[in-house]
Amino acid sequence: MIRRSQLYVPAISEKMIRKSVELNADSIIFDLEDAVAPEDKEKARDLLVKLLKELDWGKRELCVRINSLQLIESYKDIATIGKEDKINCIVIPKAENDLSFLYMATGKFLIPLIETAKGMTKIEDIARSEGVSAISYGIADLSLSLGGDYTYYEKNEFVKTQIVITAKTYGVDAIDKVYFDLKNLEGFRMECEEAKKLGYLGKQVIHPSQIDIANQIFSPSKEEMEWAKRVIEAYEKAKIEGKGATRLDDKLVDYVHYKIAKKIIEFQNS
Ligand code: COA
Ligand code: MG
């Protein structure tokens, strides 16, 4: 599953749901949580069910962000979307515990969001739950839970790295958080580049203008593709000569570089 961009679409907005069909985000996340006012939850569920029947998003992943499992509202969300075949995946905000029950009950893949102090502490229990396919995090809620300042936490390398380490440990995708400043596309691009360097495979986005940038950054660049082809060629030639390591542009190339290069080519071909 390629998840370079995951677009949040408020489930209460008919206009945005319709618009999302023509946008090229890899995944769509219909939001029933914070983008829907408490008094509109029922209306949003009804609207989503109606439009899911009518519209066609093609083959891409369709997700629903439910309300927090601490709230009764979430069980109404689960009962509703559990019956919707077009929905492949459930995004769980403020995840704090094992989520296997949710996969067993619905058969849908799970993307937990780490966004509380307890969620950070229990991140391993969450990530290794059955059905988890990716993890992401929310920095505004996390800093609220910690009593900190979100503009400061936005840059926190510990949180960002911990998410990737745990995701890789349990073989699930790490997807970077949303970027709130809609006007600052340069800042958004920089945050995508930094996330990619840490090992993230994509970004959650909130506006159409962010989609193409995320898709571009989280795809292999021309330079990466060229590097990968040359590394594969050099390594395979060395292997025939009975060597496990070789020299390319005055840099060491061994099995680990070969594996990285293979991964880049595989992504491009997928
Ligand atoms: N999904 C689908 N379409 C979207 C969209 C989204 N997330 N955000 C904007 N659009 C559409 C608008 O409807 C508009 O369509 P039009 O050109 O056909 O009229 C177009 O893209 C341009 O939008 P723009 O006017 O620049 O944005 P806005 O001021 O109407 O909306 C937000 C700004 C932030 C309110 C809106 O982008 C949004 O609701 N984003 C998602 C928020 C969310 O889900 N949050 C929860 C997770 S953090
Ligand atoms: Mg949140």
PDB file of C-alpha atoms and ligand atoms in Angstrom:
ATOM      1  CA  MET A   1       0.000   0.000   0.000  1.00  0.00           C
ATOM      2  CA  ILE A   2       1.446   3.352  -1.018  1.00  0.00           C
ATOM      3  CA  ARG A   3       0.587   6.109   1.452  1.00  0.00           C
ATOM      4  CA  ARG A   4       2.648   9.118   0.366  1.00  0.00           C
ATOM      5  CA  SER A   5      -0.324  11.413   1.057  1.00  0.00           C
ATOM      6  CA  GLN A   6      -3.341  10.742   3.265  1.00  0.00           C
ATOM      7  CA  LEU A   7      -5.940  13.504   2.891  1.00  0.00           C
ATOM      8  CA  TYR A   8      -8.297  14.338   5.757  1.00  0.00           C
ATOM      9  CA  VAL A   9     -11.763  15.256   4.549  1.00  0.00           C
ATOM     10  CA  PRO A  10     -14.355  16.461   7.094  1.00  0.00           C
ATOM     11  CA  ALA A  11     -17.218  13.953   6.862  1.00  0.00           C
ATOM     12  CA  ILE A  12     -19.712  16.772   7.439  1.00  0.00           C
ATOM     13  CA  SER A  13     -18.734  18.556   4.217  1.00  0.00           C
ATOM     14  CA  GLU A  14     -20.547  17.250   1.139  1.00  0.00           C
ATOM     15  CA  LYS A  15     -18.558  19.671  -1.005  1.00  0.00           C
ATOM     16  CA  MET A  16     -15.171  18.424   0.209  1.00  0.00           C
ATOM     17  CA  ILE A  17     -16.161  14.759   0.056  1.00  0.00           C
ATOM     18  CA  ARG A  18     -17.208  15.231  -3.572  1.00  0.00           C
ATOM     19  CA  LYS A  19     -14.052  17.196  -4.284  1.00  0.00           C
ATOM     20  CA  SER A  20     -11.827  14.448  -2.834  1.00  0.00           C
ATOM     21  CA  VAL A  21     -12.798  12.129  -5.728  1.00  0.00           C
ATOM     22  CA  GLU A  22     -10.864  14.285  -8.174  1.00  0.00           C
ATOM     23  CA  LEU A  23      -7.804  14.849  -5.938  1.00  0.00           C
ATOM     24  CA  ASN A  24      -4.802  12.538  -6.239  1.00  0.00           C
ATOM     25  CA  ALA A  25      -4.102  11.706  -2.607  1.00  0.00           C
ATOM     26  CA  ASP A  26      -3.007   8.074  -2.141  1.00  0.00           C
ATOM     27  CA  SER A  27      -5.474   7.624   0.748  1.00  0.00           C
ATOM     28  CA  ILE A  28      -8.550   9.530   1.819  1.00  0.00           C
ATOM     29  CA  ILE A  29      -9.425   9.802   5.531  1.00  0.00           C
ATOM     30  CA  PHE A  30     -13.030  10.859   6.135  1.00  0.00           C
ATOM     31  CA  ASP A  31     -12.970  12.517   9.515  1.00  0.00           C
ATOM     32  CA  LEU A  32     -15.730  11.972  12.055  1.00  0.00           C
ATOM     33  CA  GLU A  33     -13.629  13.276  14.959  1.00  0.00           C
ATOM     34  CA  ASP A  34     -12.358  16.828  15.407  1.00  0.00           C
ATOM     35  CA  ALA A  35     -13.439  18.173  12.002  1.00  0.00           C
ATOM     36  CA  VAL A  36     -17.078  17.511  12.967  1.00  0.00           C
ATOM     37  CA  ALA A  37     -18.815  19.478  15.734  1.00  0.00           C
ATOM     38  CA  PRO A  38     -20.258  17.308  18.562  1.00  0.00           C
ATOM     39  CA  GLU A  39     -23.868  18.068  17.572  1.00  0.00           C
ATOM     40  CA  ASP A  40     -23.243  17.084  13.914  1.00  0.00           C
ATOM     41  CA  LYS A  41     -21.843  13.556  14.371  1.00  0.00           C
ATOM     42  CA  GLU A  42     -25.037  11.727  13.355  1.00  0.00           C
ATOM     43  CA  LYS A  43     -25.517  13.969  10.347  1.00  0.00           C
ATOM     44  CA  ALA A  44     -21.902  13.370   9.235  1.00  0.00           C
ATOM     45  CA  ARG A  45     -22.251   9.576   9.488  1.00  0.00           C
ATOM     46  CA  ASP A  46     -25.461   9.679   7.411  1.00  0.00           C
ATOM     47  CA  LEU A  47     -23.870  11.913   4.794  1.00  0.00           C
ATOM     48  CA  LEU A  48     -20.801   9.716   4.502  1.00  0.00           C
ATOM     49  CA  VAL A  49     -22.856   6.537   4.100  1.00  0.00           C
ATOM     50  CA  LYS A  50     -24.949   8.215   1.405  1.00  0.00           C
ATOM     51  CA  LEU A  51     -21.948   9.507  -0.570  1.00  0.00           C
ATOM     52  CA  LEU A  52     -19.988   6.241  -0.256  1.00  0.00           C
ATOM     53  CA  LYS A  53     -22.800   4.575  -2.195  1.00  0.00           C
ATOM     54  CA  GLU A  54     -22.826   7.244  -4.867  1.00  0.00           C
ATOM     55  CA  LEU A  55     -19.162   8.154  -5.485  1.00  0.00           C
ATOM     56  CA  ASP A  56     -16.183   6.178  -6.774  1.00  0.00           C
ATOM     57  CA  TRP A  57     -12.623   6.866  -5.574  1.00  0.00           C
ATOM     58  CA  GLY A  58     -11.073   4.068  -7.648  1.00  0.00           C
ATOM     59  CA  LYS A  59      -8.627   1.646  -6.117  1.00  0.00           C
ATOM     60  CA  ARG A  60      -7.095   3.841  -3.436  1.00  0.00           C
ATOM     61  CA  GLU A  61      -7.340   3.297   0.308  1.00  0.00           C
ATOM     62  CA  LEU A  62     -10.402   4.807   1.968  1.00  0.00           C
ATOM     63  CA  CYS A  63     -10.246   5.334   5.732  1.00  0.00           C
ATOM     64  CA  VAL A  64     -12.512   6.780   8.394  1.00  0.00           C
ATOM     65  CA  ARG A  65     -11.198   8.534  11.476  1.00  0.00           C
ATOM     66  CA  ILE A  66     -13.600   7.558  14.228  1.00  0.00           C
ATOM     67  CA  ASN A  67     -14.069   9.370  17.525  1.00  0.00           C
ATOM     68  CA  SER A  68     -11.874   8.489  20.479  1.00  0.00           C
ATOM     69  CA  LEU A  69     -12.597   5.040  21.935  1.00  0.00           C
ATOM     70  CA  GLN A  70     -13.094   6.770  25.285  1.00  0.00           C
ATOM     71  CA  LEU A  71     -16.314   8.263  23.869  1.00  0.00           C
ATOM     72  CA  ILE A  72     -19.602   6.459  23.214  1.00  0.00           C
ATOM     73  CA  GLU A  73     -19.738   8.225  19.851  1.00  0.00           C
ATOM     74  CA  SER A  74     -16.910   5.992  18.597  1.00  0.00           C
ATOM     75  CA  TYR A  75     -19.067   2.875  18.952  1.00  0.00           C
ATOM     76  CA  LYS A  76     -21.753   4.455  16.777  1.00  0.00           C
ATOM     77  CA  ASP A  77     -18.995   5.231  14.226  1.00  0.00           C
ATOM     78  CA  ILE A  78     -17.751   1.638  14.310  1.00  0.00           C
ATOM     79  CA  ALA A  79     -21.262   0.190  13.948  1.00  0.00           C
ATOM     80  CA  THR A  80     -21.864   2.433  10.931  1.00  0.00           C
ATOM     81  CA  ILE A  81     -18.602   2.048   9.020  1.00  0.00           C
ATOM     82  CA  GLY A  82     -18.151  -1.624   9.923  1.00  0.00           C
ATOM     83  CA  LYS A  83     -20.874  -2.281   7.332  1.00  0.00           C
ATOM     84  CA  GLU A  84     -19.297  -0.160   4.585  1.00  0.00           C
ATOM     85  CA  ASP A  85     -17.331  -2.367   2.186  1.00  0.00           C
ATOM     86  CA  LYS A  86     -15.637   0.589   0.487  1.00  0.00           C
ATOM     87  CA  ILE A  87     -13.905   1.550   3.749  1.00  0.00           C
ATOM     88  CA  ASN A  88     -10.624  -0.371   4.042  1.00  0.00           C
ATOM     89  CA  CYS A  89      -9.217   1.147   7.147  1.00  0.00           C
ATOM     90  CA  ILE A  90     -10.042   2.811  10.485  1.00  0.00           C
ATOM     91  CA  VAL A  91      -7.961   5.657  11.904  1.00  0.00           C
ATOM     92  CA  ILE A  92      -8.068   5.648  15.713  1.00  0.00           C
ATOM     93  CA  PRO A  93      -7.370   8.970  17.440  1.00  0.00           C
ATOM     94  CA  LYS A  94      -5.779   9.108  20.896  1.00  0.00           C
ATOM     95  CA  ALA A  95      -4.986   5.373  20.827  1.00  0.00           C
ATOM     96  CA  GLU A  96      -3.807   4.139  24.215  1.00  0.00           C
ATOM     97  CA  ASN A  97      -4.257   0.357  24.328  1.00  0.00           C
ATOM     98  CA  ASP A  98      -4.198  -2.848  22.308  1.00  0.00           C
ATOM     99  CA  LEU A  99      -6.590  -2.472  19.363  1.00  0.00           C
ATOM    100  CA  SER A 100      -6.863  -6.077  18.164  1.00  0.00           C
ATOM    101  CA  PHE A 101     -10.565  -6.214  19.149  1.00  0.00           C
ATOM    102  CA  LEU A 102     -11.343  -3.551  16.567  1.00  0.00           C
ATOM    103  CA  TYR A 103      -9.701  -5.491  13.752  1.00  0.00           C
ATOM    104  CA  MET A 104     -11.428  -8.695  14.846  1.00  0.00           C
ATOM    105  CA  ALA A 105     -14.807  -6.940  15.008  1.00  0.00           C
ATOM    106  CA  THR A 106     -14.592  -5.148  11.651  1.00  0.00           C
ATOM    107  CA  GLY A 107     -11.917  -6.902   9.538  1.00  0.00           C
ATOM    108  CA  LYS A 108     -10.617  -3.457   8.587  1.00  0.00           C
ATOM    109  CA  PHE A 109      -6.992  -2.357   8.801  1.00  0.00           C
ATOM    110  CA  LEU A 110      -6.078   0.063  11.550  1.00  0.00           C
ATOM    111  CA  ILE A 111      -4.031   3.265  11.690  1.00  0.00           C
ATOM    112  CA  PRO A 112      -3.676   4.386  15.324  1.00  0.00           C
ATOM    113  CA  LEU A 113      -2.714   7.967  16.112  1.00  0.00           C
ATOM    114  CA  ILE A 114      -0.351   8.513  19.008  1.00  0.00           C
ATOM    115  CA  GLU A 115      -1.466  11.772  20.579  1.00  0.00           C
ATOM    116  CA  THR A 116      -1.512  11.414  24.354  1.00  0.00           C
ATOM    117  CA  ALA A 117       1.103  10.821  27.043  1.00  0.00           C
ATOM    118  CA  LYS A 118      -0.309   7.328  27.640  1.00  0.00           C
ATOM    119  CA  GLY A 119      -0.319   6.611  23.910  1.00  0.00           C
ATOM    120  CA  MET A 120       3.416   7.395  23.780  1.00  0.00           C
ATOM    121  CA  THR A 121       4.100   5.152  26.782  1.00  0.00           C
ATOM    122  CA  LYS A 122       1.992   2.303  25.382  1.00  0.00           C
ATOM    123  CA  ILE A 123       3.108   2.738  21.784  1.00  0.00           C
ATOM    124  CA  GLU A 124       4.416  -0.829  21.484  1.00  0.00           C
ATOM    125  CA  ASP A 125       1.140  -2.419  22.659  1.00  0.00           C
ATOM    126  CA  ILE A 126      -0.677  -0.259  20.139  1.00  0.00           C
ATOM    127  CA  ALA A 127       1.650  -0.901  17.172  1.00  0.00           C
ATOM    128  CA  ARG A 128       1.698  -4.669  17.611  1.00  0.00           C
ATOM    129  CA  SER A 129      -2.104  -4.989  17.785  1.00  0.00           C
ATOM    130  CA  GLU A 130      -3.626  -7.233  15.137  1.00  0.00           C
ATOM    131  CA  GLY A 131      -4.604  -5.415  11.959  1.00  0.00           C
ATOM    132  CA  VAL A 132      -2.390  -2.361  12.454  1.00  0.00           C
ATOM    133  CA  SER A 133      -1.030  -1.336   9.077  1.00  0.00           C
ATOM    134  CA  ALA A 134       0.486   2.085   9.815  1.00  0.00           C
ATOM    135  CA  ILE A 135       0.942   4.486  12.708  1.00  0.00           C
ATOM    136  CA  SER A 136       0.888   8.253  12.830  1.00  0.00           C
ATOM    137  CA  TYR A 137       0.678  10.929  15.496  1.00  0.00           C
ATOM    138  CA  GLY A 138      -0.985  14.234  16.309  1.00  0.00           C
ATOM    139  CA  ILE A 139       1.186  16.913  17.805  1.00  0.00           C
ATOM    140  CA  ALA A 140      -1.526  19.395  18.919  1.00  0.00           C
ATOM    141  CA  ASP A 141      -3.298  16.787  21.055  1.00  0.00           C
ATOM    142  CA  LEU A 142      -0.027  15.303  22.288  1.00  0.00           C
ATOM    143  CA  SER A 143       1.298  18.648  23.523  1.00  0.00           C
ATOM    144  CA  LEU A 144      -2.099  19.374  25.104  1.00  0.00           C
ATOM    145  CA  SER A 145      -1.904  16.061  26.954  1.00  0.00           C
ATOM    146  CA  LEU A 146       1.653  16.861  28.075  1.00  0.00           C
ATOM    147  CA  GLY A 147       0.826  20.424  29.116  1.00  0.00           C
ATOM    148  CA  GLY A 148       3.361  21.731  26.612  1.00  0.00           C
ATOM    149  CA  ASP A 149       3.364  24.112  23.675  1.00  0.00           C
ATOM    150  CA  TYR A 150       2.557  22.550  20.307  1.00  0.00           C
ATOM    151  CA  THR A 151       4.650  24.998  18.289  1.00  0.00           C
ATOM    152  CA  TYR A 152       7.616  23.699  20.300  1.00  0.00           C
ATOM    153  CA  TYR A 153       6.604  20.020  20.141  1.00  0.00           C
ATOM    154  CA  GLU A 154       6.188  20.250  16.354  1.00  0.00           C
ATOM    155  CA  LYS A 155       9.969  20.029  16.080  1.00  0.00           C
ATOM    156  CA  ASN A 156      10.458  17.344  18.716  1.00  0.00           C
ATOM    157  CA  GLU A 157      12.874  14.768  17.337  1.00  0.00           C
ATOM    158  CA  PHE A 158      12.306  12.292  20.173  1.00  0.00           C
ATOM    159  CA  VAL A 159       8.605  11.933  19.362  1.00  0.00           C
ATOM    160  CA  LYS A 160       9.230  11.743  15.605  1.00  0.00           C
ATOM    161  CA  THR A 161      11.990   9.158  15.935  1.00  0.00           C
ATOM    162  CA  GLN A 162      10.116   7.035  18.478  1.00  0.00           C
ATOM    163  CA  ILE A 163       7.178   6.686  16.069  1.00  0.00           C
ATOM    164  CA  VAL A 164       9.452   5.467  13.255  1.00  0.00           C
ATOM    165  CA  ILE A 165      11.442   3.082  15.460  1.00  0.00           C
ATOM    166  CA  THR A 166       8.260   1.456  16.752  1.00  0.00           C
ATOM    167  CA  ALA A 167       6.685   1.273  13.299  1.00  0.00           C
ATOM    168  CA  LYS A 168       9.764  -0.419  11.834  1.00  0.00           C
ATOM    169  CA  THR A 169       9.983  -2.817  14.791  1.00  0.00           C
ATOM    170  CA  TYR A 170       6.471  -4.116  14.108  1.00  0.00           C
ATOM    171  CA  GLY A 171       6.616  -3.893  10.308  1.00  0.00           C
ATOM    172  CA  VAL A 172       4.023  -1.142   9.849  1.00  0.00           C
ATOM    173  CA  ASP A 173       4.232   2.160   7.921  1.00  0.00           C
ATOM    174  CA  ALA A 174       5.221   5.348   9.720  1.00  0.00           C
ATOM    175  CA  ILE A 175       3.184   8.305   8.413  1.00  0.00           C
ATOM    176  CA  ASP A 176       4.143  11.829   9.444  1.00  0.00           C
ATOM    177  CA  LYS A 177       1.739  14.255  11.129  1.00  0.00           C
ATOM    178  CA  VAL A 178      -0.355  17.036   9.576  1.00  0.00           C
ATOM    179  CA  TYR A 179       1.092  20.495   8.980  1.00  0.00           C
ATOM    180  CA  PHE A 180      -1.357  23.231   9.972  1.00  0.00           C
ATOM    181  CA  ASP A 181       0.043  26.322   8.209  1.00  0.00           C
ATOM    182  CA  LEU A 182      -1.833  26.167   4.894  1.00  0.00           C
ATOM    183  CA  LYS A 183      -0.074  29.179   3.386  1.00  0.00           C
ATOM    184  CA  ASN A 184       3.463  27.980   4.079  1.00  0.00           C
ATOM    185  CA  LEU A 185       4.030  25.357   1.389  1.00  0.00           C
ATOM    186  CA  GLU A 186       7.809  25.744   1.658  1.00  0.00           C
ATOM    187  CA  GLY A 187       7.608  24.866   5.376  1.00  0.00           C
ATOM    188  CA  PHE A 188       5.387  21.927   4.486  1.00  0.00           C
ATOM    189  CA  ARG A 189       7.903  20.701   1.893  1.00  0.00           C
ATOM    190  CA  MET A 190      10.749  20.977   4.395  1.00  0.00           C
ATOM    191  CA  GLU A 191       8.810  18.981   6.977  1.00  0.00           C
ATOM    192  CA  CYS A 192       8.139  16.265   4.355  1.00  0.00           C
ATOM    193  CA  GLU A 193      11.839  16.112   3.506  1.00  0.00           C
ATOM    194  CA  GLU A 194      12.842  15.849   7.168  1.00  0.00           C
ATOM    195  CA  ALA A 195      10.257  13.129   7.788  1.00  0.00           C
ATOM    196  CA  LYS A 196      11.493  11.149   4.799  1.00  0.00           C
ATOM    197  CA  LYS A 197      15.056  11.326   6.129  1.00  0.00           C
ATOM    198  CA  LEU A 198      13.834   9.877   9.441  1.00  0.00           C
ATOM    199  CA  GLY A 199      12.180   6.945   7.634  1.00  0.00           C
ATOM    200  CA  TYR A 200       8.576   8.086   7.270  1.00  0.00           C
ATOM    201  CA  LEU A 201       6.805   6.783   4.156  1.00  0.00           C
ATOM    202  CA  GLY A 202       4.213   9.538   3.788  1.00  0.00           C
ATOM    203  CA  LYS A 203       2.351  12.432   5.349  1.00  0.00           C
ATOM    204  CA  GLN A 204      -1.160  13.117   6.536  1.00  0.00           C
ATOM    205  CA  VAL A 205      -2.431  16.247   4.774  1.00  0.00           C
ATOM    206  CA  ILE A 206      -5.379  18.604   5.214  1.00  0.00           C
ATOM    207  CA  HIS A 207      -5.562  20.636   1.997  1.00  0.00           C
ATOM    208  CA  PRO A 208      -5.371  19.889  -1.753  1.00  0.00           C
ATOM    209  CA  SER A 209      -2.305  22.160  -2.102  1.00  0.00           C
ATOM    210  CA  GLN A 210      -0.255  19.785   0.094  1.00  0.00           C
ATOM    211  CA  ILE A 211      -0.972  16.596  -1.890  1.00  0.00           C
ATOM    212  CA  ASP A 212       1.382  16.924  -4.863  1.00  0.00           C
ATOM    213  CA  ILE A 213       4.278  18.026  -2.655  1.00  0.00           C
ATOM    214  CA  ALA A 214       3.892  14.982  -0.387  1.00  0.00           C
ATOM    215  CA  ASN A 215       3.506  12.642  -3.384  1.00  0.00           C
ATOM    216  CA  GLN A 216       6.660  14.062  -4.922  1.00  0.00           C
ATOM    217  CA  ILE A 217       8.839  14.010  -1.788  1.00  0.00           C
ATOM    218  CA  PHE A 218       7.802  10.503  -0.754  1.00  0.00           C
ATOM    219  CA  SER A 219       8.511   9.086  -4.227  1.00  0.00           C
ATOM    220  CA  PRO A 220      12.107   8.283  -5.155  1.00  0.00           C
ATOM    221  CA  SER A 221      13.738  11.301  -6.852  1.00  0.00           C
ATOM    222  CA  LYS A 222      15.539  11.067 -10.213  1.00  0.00           C
ATOM    223  CA  GLU A 223      18.878  11.228  -8.384  1.00  0.00           C
ATOM    224  CA  GLU A 224      17.855   8.451  -5.978  1.00  0.00           C
ATOM    225  CA  MET A 225      16.763   6.255  -8.917  1.00  0.00           C
ATOM    226  CA  GLU A 226      20.048   6.817 -10.753  1.00  0.00           C
ATOM    227  CA  TRP A 227      22.035   6.138  -7.585  1.00  0.00           C
ATOM    228  CA  ALA A 228      20.040   2.952  -6.960  1.00  0.00           C
ATOM    229  CA  LYS A 229      20.617   1.608 -10.484  1.00  0.00           C
ATOM    230  CA  ARG A 230      24.351   2.261 -10.291  1.00  0.00           C
ATOM    231  CA  VAL A 231      24.645   0.684  -6.836  1.00  0.00           C
ATOM    232  CA  ILE A 232      22.825  -2.465  -7.977  1.00  0.00           C
ATOM    233  CA  GLU A 233      25.028  -2.719 -11.051  1.00  0.00           C
ATOM    234  CA  ALA A 234      28.245  -2.170  -9.070  1.00  0.00           C
ATOM    235  CA  TYR A 235      27.285  -4.599  -6.292  1.00  0.00           C
ATOM    236  CA  GLU A 236      26.189  -7.372  -8.664  1.00  0.00           C
ATOM    237  CA  LYS A 237      29.390  -6.997 -10.694  1.00  0.00           C
ATOM    238  CA  ALA A 238      31.463  -7.191  -7.479  1.00  0.00           C
ATOM    239  CA  LYS A 239      29.569 -10.308  -6.412  1.00  0.00           C
ATOM    240  CA  ILE A 240      30.453 -12.092  -9.663  1.00  0.00           C
ATOM    241  CA  GLU A 241      34.080 -11.231  -8.923  1.00  0.00           C
ATOM    242  CA  GLY A 242      33.701 -12.862  -5.503  1.00  0.00           C
ATOM    243  CA  LYS A 243      33.640  -9.582  -3.522  1.00  0.00           C
ATOM    244  CA  GLY A 244      31.022  -8.539  -0.939  1.00  0.00           C
ATOM    245  CA  ALA A 245      32.007  -4.868  -1.021  1.00  0.00           C
ATOM    246  CA  THR A 246      33.151  -2.460  -3.694  1.00  0.00           C
ATOM    247  CA  ARG A 247      33.910   1.188  -4.381  1.00  0.00           C
ATOM    248  CA  LEU A 248      31.591   3.566  -6.254  1.00  0.00           C
ATOM    249  CA  ASP A 249      32.391   7.286  -6.607  1.00  0.00           C
ATOM    250  CA  ASP A 250      34.939   6.817  -3.825  1.00  0.00           C
ATOM    251  CA  LYS A 251      32.302   5.504  -1.438  1.00  0.00           C
ATOM    252  CA  LEU A 252      31.820   2.038   0.012  1.00  0.00           C
ATOM    253  CA  VAL A 253      29.027  -0.072  -1.482  1.00  0.00           C
ATOM    254  CA  ASP A 254      28.149  -3.291   0.327  1.00  0.00           C
ATOM    255  CA  TYR A 255      25.050  -5.381   1.034  1.00  0.00           C
ATOM    256  CA  VAL A 256      23.221  -2.714   3.039  1.00  0.00           C
ATOM    257  CA  HIS A 257      23.519  -0.180   0.177  1.00  0.00           C
ATOM    258  CA  TYR A 258      22.368  -2.894  -2.238  1.00  0.00           C
ATOM    259  CA  LYS A 259      19.267  -3.504  -0.085  1.00  0.00           C
ATOM    260  CA  ILE A 260      18.465   0.239   0.076  1.00  0.00           C
ATOM    261  CA  ALA A 261      18.888   0.500  -3.712  1.00  0.00           C
ATOM    262  CA  LYS A 262      16.623  -2.505  -4.312  1.00  0.00           C
ATOM    263  CA  LYS A 263      13.922  -0.959  -2.113  1.00  0.00           C
ATOM    264  CA  ILE A 264      13.995   2.280  -4.116  1.00  0.00           C
ATOM    265  CA  ILE A 265      13.603   0.422  -7.423  1.00  0.00           C
ATOM    266  CA  GLU A 266      10.837  -1.803  -6.007  1.00  0.00           C
ATOM    267  CA  PHE A 267       8.897   1.279  -4.829  1.00  0.00           C
ATOM    268  CA  GLN A 268       9.149   2.820  -8.281  1.00  0.00           C
ATOM    269  CA  ASN A 269       7.860  -0.370  -9.901  1.00  0.00           C
ATOM    270  CA  SER A 270       4.969  -0.866  -7.456  1.00  0.00           C
TER     271      SER A 270
HETATM  272  N1  COA B   1     -10.597  17.809   1.215  1.00  0.00           N
HETATM  273  C1  COA B   1     -11.258  18.022   0.062  1.00  0.00           C
HETATM  274  N2  COA B   1     -11.382  19.243  -0.504  1.00  0.00           N
HETATM  275  C2  COA B   1     -10.827  20.262   0.160  1.00  0.00           C
HETATM  276  C3  COA B   1     -10.145  20.112   1.367  1.00  0.00           C
HETATM  277  C4  COA B   1     -10.045  18.817   1.907  1.00  0.00           C
HETATM  278  N3  COA B   1      -9.408  18.569   3.053  1.00  0.00           N
HETATM  279  N4  COA B   1      -9.693  21.305   1.789  1.00  0.00           N
HETATM  280  C5  COA B   1     -10.088  22.201   0.866  1.00  0.00           C
HETATM  281  N5  COA B   1     -10.780  21.583  -0.120  1.00  0.00           N
HETATM  282  C6  COA B   1     -11.346  22.179  -1.332  1.00  0.00           C
HETATM  283  C7  COA B   1     -12.312  23.319  -1.055  1.00  0.00           C
HETATM  284  O1  COA B   1     -13.611  22.828  -0.884  1.00  0.00           O
HETATM  285  C8  COA B   1     -12.147  24.154  -2.307  1.00  0.00           C
HETATM  286  O2  COA B   1     -12.863  23.526  -3.336  1.00  0.00           O
HETATM  287  P1  COA B   1     -13.364  24.369  -4.635  1.00  0.00           P
HETATM  288  O3  COA B   1     -12.147  24.931  -5.297  1.00  0.00           O
HETATM  289  O4  COA B   1     -14.061  23.356  -5.477  1.00  0.00           O
HETATM  290  O5  COA B   1     -14.272  25.444  -4.105  1.00  0.00           O
HETATM  291  C9  COA B   1     -10.675  24.003  -2.641  1.00  0.00           C
HETATM  292  O6  COA B   1     -10.285  22.758  -2.072  1.00  0.00           O
HETATM  293  C10 COA B   1      -9.796  25.102  -2.103  1.00  0.00           C
HETATM  294  O7  COA B   1      -9.996  25.183  -0.713  1.00  0.00           O
HETATM  295  P2  COA B   1      -9.706  26.489   0.132  1.00  0.00           P
HETATM  296  O8  COA B   1     -10.773  27.526  -0.158  1.00  0.00           O
HETATM  297  O9  COA B   1      -8.310  26.917  -0.071  1.00  0.00           O
HETATM  298  O10 COA B   1      -9.829  25.936   1.591  1.00  0.00           O
HETATM  299  P3  COA B   1     -10.916  26.313   2.659  1.00  0.00           P
HETATM  300  O11 COA B   1     -10.553  27.650   3.236  1.00  0.00           O
HETATM  301  O12 COA B   1     -12.272  26.137   2.078  1.00  0.00           O
HETATM  302  O13 COA B   1     -10.695  25.193   3.766  1.00  0.00           O
HETATM  303  C11 COA B   1      -9.801  24.075   5.654  1.00  0.00           C
HETATM  304  C12 COA B   1      -9.594  25.187   4.635  1.00  0.00           C
HETATM  305  C13 COA B   1      -8.597  23.962   6.536  1.00  0.00           C
HETATM  306  C14 COA B   1     -11.057  24.385   6.485  1.00  0.00           C
HETATM  307  C15 COA B   1     -10.010  22.754   4.852  1.00  0.00           C
HETATM  308  O14 COA B   1      -8.878  22.578   4.032  1.00  0.00           O
HETATM  309  C16 COA B   1     -10.265  21.538   5.707  1.00  0.00           C
HETATM  310  O15 COA B   1     -11.355  21.379   6.252  1.00  0.00           O
HETATM  311  N6  COA B   1      -9.265  20.624   5.808  1.00  0.00           N
HETATM  312  C17 COA B   1      -9.405  19.369   6.516  1.00  0.00           C
HETATM  313  C18 COA B   1      -9.501  19.578   8.005  1.00  0.00           C
HETATM  314  C19 COA B   1      -9.597  18.276   8.758  1.00  0.00           C
HETATM  315  O16 COA B   1     -10.104  17.293   8.266  1.00  0.00           O
HETATM  316  N7  COA B   1      -9.068  18.271   9.978  1.00  0.00           N
HETATM  317  C20 COA B   1      -8.997  17.070  10.760  1.00  0.00           C
HETATM  318  C21 COA B   1      -7.648  16.429  10.723  1.00  0.00           C
HETATM  319  S1  COA B   1      -6.363  17.418  11.404  1.00  0.00           S
HETATM  320 MG    MG B   2      -5.999  14.908  17.299  1.00  0.00          MG
END
